[in-house]
Every structure is written in C-alpha cells, then in structure tokens.
GROMACS .gro file of C-alpha atoms in nm:
model
  295
    1UNK     CA    1   8.577   3.755  20.922
    2UNK     CA    2   8.316   3.930  21.204
    3UNK     CA    3   8.637   4.029  21.512
    4UNK     CA    4   8.458   4.041  21.912
    5UNK     CA    5   8.519   4.365  22.037
    6UNK     CA    6   8.551   4.277  22.391
    7UNK     CA    7   8.893   4.136  22.397
    8UNK     CA    8   9.157   4.358  22.633
    9UNK     CA    9   9.459   4.338  22.632
   10UNK     CA   10   9.750   4.114  22.560
   11UNK     CA   11  10.097   4.091  22.675
   12UNK     CA   12  10.394   3.982  22.536
   13UNK     CA   13  10.680   3.922  22.801
   14UNK     CA   14  11.025   3.904  22.611
   15UNK     CA   15  11.425   4.027  22.656
   16UNK     CA   16  11.693   3.898  22.790
   17UNK     CA   17  11.736   3.588  22.992
   18UNK     CA   18  11.807   3.640  23.365
   19UNK     CA   19  11.656   3.992  23.330
   20UNK     CA   20  11.324   3.883  23.534
   21UNK     CA   21  11.074   3.756  23.320
   22UNK     CA   22  10.967   3.559  23.624
   23UNK     CA   23  10.922   3.850  23.868
   24UNK     CA   24  10.633   4.006  23.565
   25UNK     CA   25  10.464   3.643  23.521
   26UNK     CA   26  10.375   3.693  23.925
   27UNK     CA   27  10.312   4.116  23.893
   28UNK     CA   28  10.073   3.978  23.613
   29UNK     CA   29   9.902   3.704  23.693
   30UNK     CA   30   9.875   3.927  24.001
   31UNK     CA   31   9.667   4.162  23.839
   32UNK     CA   32   9.490   3.875  23.723
   33UNK     CA   33   9.558   3.780  23.352
   34UNK     CA   34   9.580   3.439  23.244
   35UNK     CA   35   9.987   3.373  23.146
   36UNK     CA   36  10.114   3.082  22.990
   37UNK     CA   37  10.479   3.053  22.956
   38UNK     CA   38  10.688   2.977  22.618
   39UNK     CA   39  10.454   2.935  22.453
   40UNK     CA   40  10.551   2.946  22.060
   41UNK     CA   41  10.557   3.243  21.857
   42UNK     CA   42  10.378   3.057  21.547
   43UNK     CA   43  10.110   2.980  21.753
   44UNK     CA   44  10.029   3.254  21.899
   45UNK     CA   45   9.789   3.443  21.570
   46UNK     CA   46   9.561   3.115  21.718
   47UNK     CA   47   9.501   3.168  22.076
   48UNK     CA   48   9.424   3.534  21.988
   49UNK     CA   49   9.123   3.378  21.804
   50UNK     CA   50   9.070   3.131  22.079
   51UNK     CA   51   9.038   3.406  22.307
   52UNK     CA   52   8.895   3.623  22.117
   53UNK     CA   53   8.570   3.301  22.057
   54UNK     CA   54   8.583   3.267  22.509
   55UNK     CA   55   8.294   3.608  22.512
   56UNK     CA   56   8.591   3.811  22.644
   57UNK     CA   57   8.645   3.472  22.940
   58UNK     CA   58   8.978   3.542  22.912
   59UNK     CA   59   9.047   3.921  22.936
   60UNK     CA   60   9.368   3.973  22.989
   61UNK     CA   61   9.628   3.739  22.873
   62UNK     CA   62  10.057   3.724  22.914
   63UNK     CA   63  10.278   3.573  22.721
   64UNK     CA   64  10.623   3.474  22.787
   65UNK     CA   65  10.856   3.448  22.479
   66UNK     CA   66  11.166   3.372  22.458
   67UNK     CA   67  11.517   3.202  22.345
   68UNK     CA   68  11.350   2.824  22.487
   69UNK     CA   69  11.120   2.842  22.217
   70UNK     CA   70  11.506   2.857  21.979
   71UNK     CA   71  11.356   2.827  21.577
   72UNK     CA   72  11.055   2.903  21.710
   73UNK     CA   73  11.183   3.237  21.868
   74UNK     CA   74  11.237   3.451  21.456
   75UNK     CA   75  10.863   3.347  21.391
   76UNK     CA   76  10.763   3.607  21.631
   77UNK     CA   77  10.742   3.922  21.449
   78UNK     CA   78  10.533   3.743  21.174
   79UNK     CA   79  10.258   3.632  21.383
   80UNK     CA   80  10.233   3.972  21.541
   81UNK     CA   81  10.231   4.115  21.242
   82UNK     CA   82   9.936   3.879  21.113
   83UNK     CA   83   9.769   3.969  21.494
   84UNK     CA   84   9.734   4.299  21.447
   85UNK     CA   85   9.597   4.247  21.084
   86UNK     CA   86   9.329   4.049  21.121
   87UNK     CA   87   9.253   4.054  21.539
   88UNK     CA   88   9.103   4.355  21.768
   89UNK     CA   89   9.340   4.199  22.018
   90UNK     CA   90   9.544   4.517  22.274
   91UNK     CA   91   9.860   4.338  22.302
   92UNK     CA   92  10.195   4.540  22.394
   93UNK     CA   93  10.544   4.392  22.425
   94UNK     CA   94  10.758   4.387  22.757
   95UNK     CA   95  11.055   4.355  22.712
   96UNK     CA   96  11.260   4.310  23.023
   97UNK     CA   97  11.654   4.434  22.957
   98UNK     CA   98  12.003   4.394  23.244
   99UNK     CA   99  12.303   4.505  23.149
  100UNK     CA  100  12.639   4.214  23.073
  101UNK     CA  101  12.793   4.276  23.481
  102UNK     CA  102  12.421   4.157  23.598
  103UNK     CA  103  12.312   3.917  23.349
  104UNK     CA  104  12.710   3.724  23.430
  105UNK     CA  105  12.579   3.757  23.751
  106UNK     CA  106  12.270   3.646  23.873
  107UNK     CA  107  12.357   3.352  23.631
  108UNK     CA  108  12.680   3.270  23.831
  109UNK     CA  109  12.492   3.302  24.157
  110UNK     CA  110  12.113   3.087  24.001
  111UNK     CA  111  12.407   2.880  23.890
  112UNK     CA  112  12.225   2.797  23.552
  113UNK     CA  113  12.355   2.745  23.261
  114UNK     CA  114  12.288   3.006  22.978
  115UNK     CA  115  12.033   2.957  22.705
  116UNK     CA  116  12.274   3.006  22.490
  117UNK     CA  117  12.555   2.855  22.646
  118UNK     CA  118  12.560   2.568  22.753
  119UNK     CA  119  12.932   2.451  22.623
  120UNK     CA  120  13.059   2.820  22.635
  121UNK     CA  121  13.081   3.154  22.912
  122UNK     CA  122  12.775   3.289  23.012
  123UNK     CA  123  12.901   3.605  22.882
  124UNK     CA  124  12.935   3.406  22.515
  125UNK     CA  125  12.535   3.373  22.555
  126UNK     CA  126  12.432   3.692  22.622
  127UNK     CA  127  12.621   3.887  22.303
  128UNK     CA  128  12.460   3.613  22.123
  129UNK     CA  129  12.096   3.683  22.258
  130UNK     CA  130  12.107   4.054  22.283
  131UNK     CA  131  12.210   4.101  21.867
  132UNK     CA  132  11.948   3.822  21.782
  133UNK     CA  133  11.713   4.084  22.016
  134UNK     CA  134  11.760   4.392  21.896
  135UNK     CA  135  11.530   4.466  21.741
  136UNK     CA  136  11.207   4.325  21.897
  137UNK     CA  137  11.337   4.565  22.162
  138UNK     CA  138  11.280   4.849  21.895
  139UNK     CA  139  11.006   4.694  21.838
  140UNK     CA  140  10.860   4.683  22.257
  141UNK     CA  141  10.602   4.907  22.425
  142UNK     CA  142  10.773   4.890  22.633
  143UNK     CA  143  11.078   4.851  22.822
  144UNK     CA  144  11.216   4.743  23.151
  145UNK     CA  145  11.584   4.764  23.281
  146UNK     CA  146  11.644   4.563  23.543
  147UNK     CA  147  12.043   4.644  23.649
  148UNK     CA  148  11.970   4.862  23.953
  149UNK     CA  149  11.636   4.697  24.002
  150UNK     CA  150  11.449   4.481  24.298
  151UNK     CA  151  11.197   4.243  24.269
  152UNK     CA  152  10.943   4.467  24.472
  153UNK     CA  153  11.051   4.731  24.220
  154UNK     CA  154  11.024   4.572  23.906
  155UNK     CA  155  10.650   4.449  24.053
  156UNK     CA  156  10.570   4.842  24.135
  157UNK     CA  157  10.720   4.909  23.833
  158UNK     CA  158  10.460   4.687  23.589
  159UNK     CA  159  10.177   4.761  23.769
  160UNK     CA  160  10.164   5.094  23.778
  161UNK     CA  161  10.141   5.034  23.373
  162UNK     CA  162   9.958   4.752  23.333
  163UNK     CA  163   9.732   4.768  23.616
  164UNK     CA  164   9.500   5.065  23.556
  165UNK     CA  165   9.183   5.030  23.667
  166UNK     CA  166   9.200   4.758  23.660
  167UNK     CA  167   9.466   4.733  24.008
  168UNK     CA  168   9.274   4.536  24.248
  169UNK     CA  169   9.564   4.631  24.510
  170UNK     CA  170   9.529   4.418  24.850
  171UNK     CA  171   9.305   4.134  24.936
  172UNK     CA  172   9.321   4.067  25.315
  173UNK     CA  173   9.288   3.736  25.431
  174UNK     CA  174   9.220   3.698  25.800
  175UNK     CA  175   9.217   3.346  25.910
  176UNK     CA  176   9.158   3.173  26.268
  177UNK     CA  177   9.334   2.844  26.379
  178UNK     CA  178   9.451   2.621  26.699
  179UNK     CA  179   9.738   2.647  26.803
  180UNK     CA  180   9.719   2.318  26.826
  181UNK     CA  181   9.690   2.223  26.490
  182UNK     CA  182   9.991   2.425  26.381
  183UNK     CA  183  10.013   2.784  26.276
  184UNK     CA  184   9.909   2.903  25.890
  185UNK     CA  185  10.271   2.829  25.717
  186UNK     CA  186  10.102   3.090  25.494
  187UNK     CA  187  10.059   3.343  25.719
  188UNK     CA  188  10.214   3.705  25.723
  189UNK     CA  189  10.108   3.848  26.050
  190UNK     CA  190   9.991   3.629  26.338
  191UNK     CA  191   9.847   3.696  26.683
  192UNK     CA  192   9.814   3.501  26.949
  193UNK     CA  193   9.461   3.546  27.184
  194UNK     CA  194   9.445   3.255  27.434
  195UNK     CA  195   9.472   3.515  27.675
  196UNK     CA  196   9.106   3.609  27.626
  197UNK     CA  197   8.849   3.414  27.907
  198UNK     CA  198   8.737   3.083  27.688
  199UNK     CA  199   8.418   2.988  27.568
  200UNK     CA  200   8.505   2.602  27.619
  201UNK     CA  201   8.436   2.612  27.996
  202UNK     CA  202   8.104   2.744  27.940
  203UNK     CA  203   7.915   2.423  27.906
  204UNK     CA  204   7.597   2.580  27.691
  205UNK     CA  205   7.899   2.761  27.488
  206UNK     CA  206   8.182   2.466  27.421
  207UNK     CA  207   7.956   2.314  27.161
  208UNK     CA  208   7.979   2.633  26.950
  209UNK     CA  209   8.167   2.808  26.770
  210UNK     CA  210   8.270   3.185  26.754
  211UNK     CA  211   8.004   3.314  26.553
  212UNK     CA  212   7.705   3.211  26.746
  213UNK     CA  213   7.558   3.564  26.888
  214UNK     CA  214   7.669   3.374  27.239
  215UNK     CA  215   7.971   3.283  27.222
  216UNK     CA  216   8.045   3.610  27.000
  217UNK     CA  217   7.884   3.799  27.260
  218UNK     CA  218   8.168   3.658  27.562
  219UNK     CA  219   8.441   3.694  27.460
  220UNK     CA  220   8.342   4.038  27.341
  221UNK     CA  221   8.143   4.157  27.664
  222UNK     CA  222   8.648   4.180  27.856
  223UNK     CA  223   8.753   4.448  27.867
  224UNK     CA  224   9.096   4.328  27.771
  225UNK     CA  225   8.854   4.229  27.420
  226UNK     CA  226   8.805   4.563  27.347
  227UNK     CA  227   9.150   4.746  27.496
  228UNK     CA  228   9.290   4.476  27.284
  229UNK     CA  229   9.058   4.494  26.997
  230UNK     CA  230   9.088   4.876  26.945
  231UNK     CA  231   9.537   4.879  27.006
  232UNK     CA  232   9.502   4.545  26.662
  233UNK     CA  233   9.281   4.803  26.428
  234UNK     CA  234   9.486   5.020  26.571
  235UNK     CA  235   9.799   4.883  26.420
  236UNK     CA  236   9.609   4.677  26.104
  237UNK     CA  237   9.500   4.975  26.001
  238UNK     CA  238   9.813   5.149  25.995
  239UNK     CA  239   9.998   4.855  25.835
  240UNK     CA  240   9.762   4.722  25.513
  241UNK     CA  241   9.770   5.021  25.368
  242UNK     CA  242  10.213   5.062  25.388
  243UNK     CA  243  10.163   4.690  25.211
  244UNK     CA  244   9.957   4.781  24.953
  245UNK     CA  245  10.213   5.014  24.917
  246UNK     CA  246  10.546   4.808  24.896
  247UNK     CA  247  10.314   4.608  24.684
  248UNK     CA  248  10.214   4.337  24.789
  249UNK     CA  249   9.861   4.190  24.600
  250UNK     CA  250   9.760   4.024  24.965
  251UNK     CA  251   9.783   3.992  25.352
  252UNK     CA  252   9.680   3.686  25.542
  253UNK     CA  253   9.685   3.811  25.932
  254UNK     CA  254   9.679   3.411  26.111
  255UNK     CA  255   9.422   3.538  26.496
  256UNK     CA  256   9.489   3.276  26.717
  257UNK     CA  257   9.358   3.077  27.039
  258UNK     CA  258   9.382   2.675  27.174
  259UNK     CA  259   9.191   2.523  26.886
  260UNK     CA  260   9.076   2.736  26.686
  261UNK     CA  261   8.734   2.735  26.717
  262UNK     CA  262   8.558   2.991  27.000
  263UNK     CA  263   8.843   3.306  27.107
  264UNK     CA  264   9.007   3.322  26.697
  265UNK     CA  265   8.697   3.277  26.543
  266UNK     CA  266   8.468   3.603  26.708
  267UNK     CA  267   8.833   3.821  26.672
  268UNK     CA  268   8.840   3.767  26.340
  269UNK     CA  269   8.509   3.789  26.257
  270UNK     CA  270   8.510   4.111  26.419
  271UNK     CA  271   8.830   4.244  26.217
  272UNK     CA  272   8.657   4.142  25.866
  273UNK     CA  273   8.380   4.364  25.969
  274UNK     CA  274   8.477   4.607  26.170
  275UNK     CA  275   8.871   4.699  25.973
  276UNK     CA  276   8.780   4.988  25.760
  277UNK     CA  277   8.948   4.954  25.441
  278UNK     CA  278   9.086   5.192  25.118
  279UNK     CA  279   8.843   5.114  24.800
  280UNK     CA  280   9.105   4.927  24.654
  281UNK     CA  281   9.138   4.642  24.920
  282UNK     CA  282   8.918   4.413  25.024
  283UNK     CA  283   8.835   4.141  25.286
  284UNK     CA  284   8.819   3.750  25.370
  285UNK     CA  285   8.720   3.610  25.652
  286UNK     CA  286   8.790   3.224  25.680
  287UNK     CA  287   8.790   3.006  25.941
  288UNK     CA  288   9.073   2.724  25.990
  289UNK     CA  289   8.981   2.511  26.243
  290UNK     CA  290   8.652   2.554  26.334
  291UNK     CA  291   8.460   2.301  26.294
  292UNK     CA  292   8.745   2.034  26.369
  293UNK     CA  293   8.590   1.823  26.725
  294UNK     CA  294   8.256   2.002  26.742
  295UNK     CA  295   8.197   1.920  27.066
   0.00000   0.00000   0.00000
C-alpha cells in the first residue's frame, strides 16, 4: 500500500471526565485543527485512511475519545497500534487529568451526572473511570493535570505544545457599525466616533461611504479626528499584544457612528492601514452597515 507523506498531526484527546476536554477542543480548533467529538475508537484507522486520501486538505486533526463511547473504548489501544503500523500519521495522545476533589466539585457545580455513576455518587464513577484509564494514561504523550489551572491557563499550555510554528496567534477584526442598528454582540472593544464631524450633512458626500476618497478625506481633515486617532492607535498597539499573551485567538474591535456608513467606515479603514502588528498577528476590516440606506 502506498502511504501518503503530506500528513501532519493527529491528536487524540482523552482523560478524566470533567478534566477539561471541551477547553482542549476549543484550543485546538483555534490552532486550525479539524475536531471530531466522541468518535468510536474502532473508526480511528478508517478515519486515518480518509485523512491520507485527502492529499493534505485535512492536515491537522483532533479526535475526542472518552467514556461516552462505552463499549468502543476498550478498542482504543488496538486502533492506535494498528494505525501506527499501517499509516504515517504523527499521532499524539493528550490525557487530561484532575484530582478526585476537583472533579467532584466540578460535577456539583455543573449539576451533571458522571458518565460512570448514573445511579451512584460521582466519586464512585470517578474511581471506576480512573482505574479504566490507568493504562491509557501511561501511553499518553502529554498529560496535563488541570486541578489548579484556569481555562485560559489550560489553553495556553495546549497552544504552546501543539501550536509551534503553525500557531496563527491573534486575528484582529475591525468592524464598522451603526449605533442605530445595534452594537455588535461579539465585539470585545467598542469605540464611539459620533463626536466627529458628520459627512451626512454634506449633500455631495451623503450617498457615498467612508471608503470613498472624498468622504475619507473629509473625516480625516479635522484636528479632533487626528488627535483621536493618535490616542486610539497608541492604545490598540498596546492592548493587542496583551490579548495575544493572554491566549485569545481573536479580538473584535467595533467602531460605531450613527448609521455605520461614513465616519466609522473611514476610521476602520484608517486603522486597518495604520496599526503596526507583530508577525504573528493579522488584521481584517469589515463594514457591517455601510450598504444600508445608500441615499
């Protein structure tokens, strides 16, 4: 059988229930991994074959294998051994663990039942699960104990291990909007530029958006605009690296004016061209409401 050589990473996420597998999946998704939750272990070799046949289109994959699979779970070791013998995929096992006390507390806070203690106390299920997973933990390439880790800290650990040179770091999304249509719900930072002179009251400018050279120059020519931009750019160039160091995969910056057509668009365009980002950061500019009411 001819083996493909253009495959990169396959990560199997497993471990104790309640130890942080959801955070792990989200972290790997942010790194560009294609994630599949609760895949029966017996399907791992077939999945590996499909990945190889994709000719690199699916290069980084994470599979969540846990006790929801029940009767399939015992097949995990056999599936991994078969895959290692018959495929050239770089397979790593991420095992997430936590102390019994931590897991009990998390289950009480979430008010969920442990998958192995549907009719008993959570601690009994935790002990049974720990016994079942003991051998698998010994085969893991990375074990993370999450007892004392906040979600952001766990995410950082995972990104540091699996990201390497492929880590895309932070995406800065700048979007203009109109306050009369509502603030973007997913915005991390919102700036109101309604204090700037409004091109809407200039008949020749009103039909165009802030991307038009005449409108852009009108917004930019005022001293208050220039003073505001100096302060705003300085603040953003300080904040953006802080967000990246904290482990965020993206920051959404909302720039709002009344209708989202003139001032906010011009300011967003300016930021997109002016902000000085690090090599690990990328910037995108979009305009949510600029095409509304084009009159």
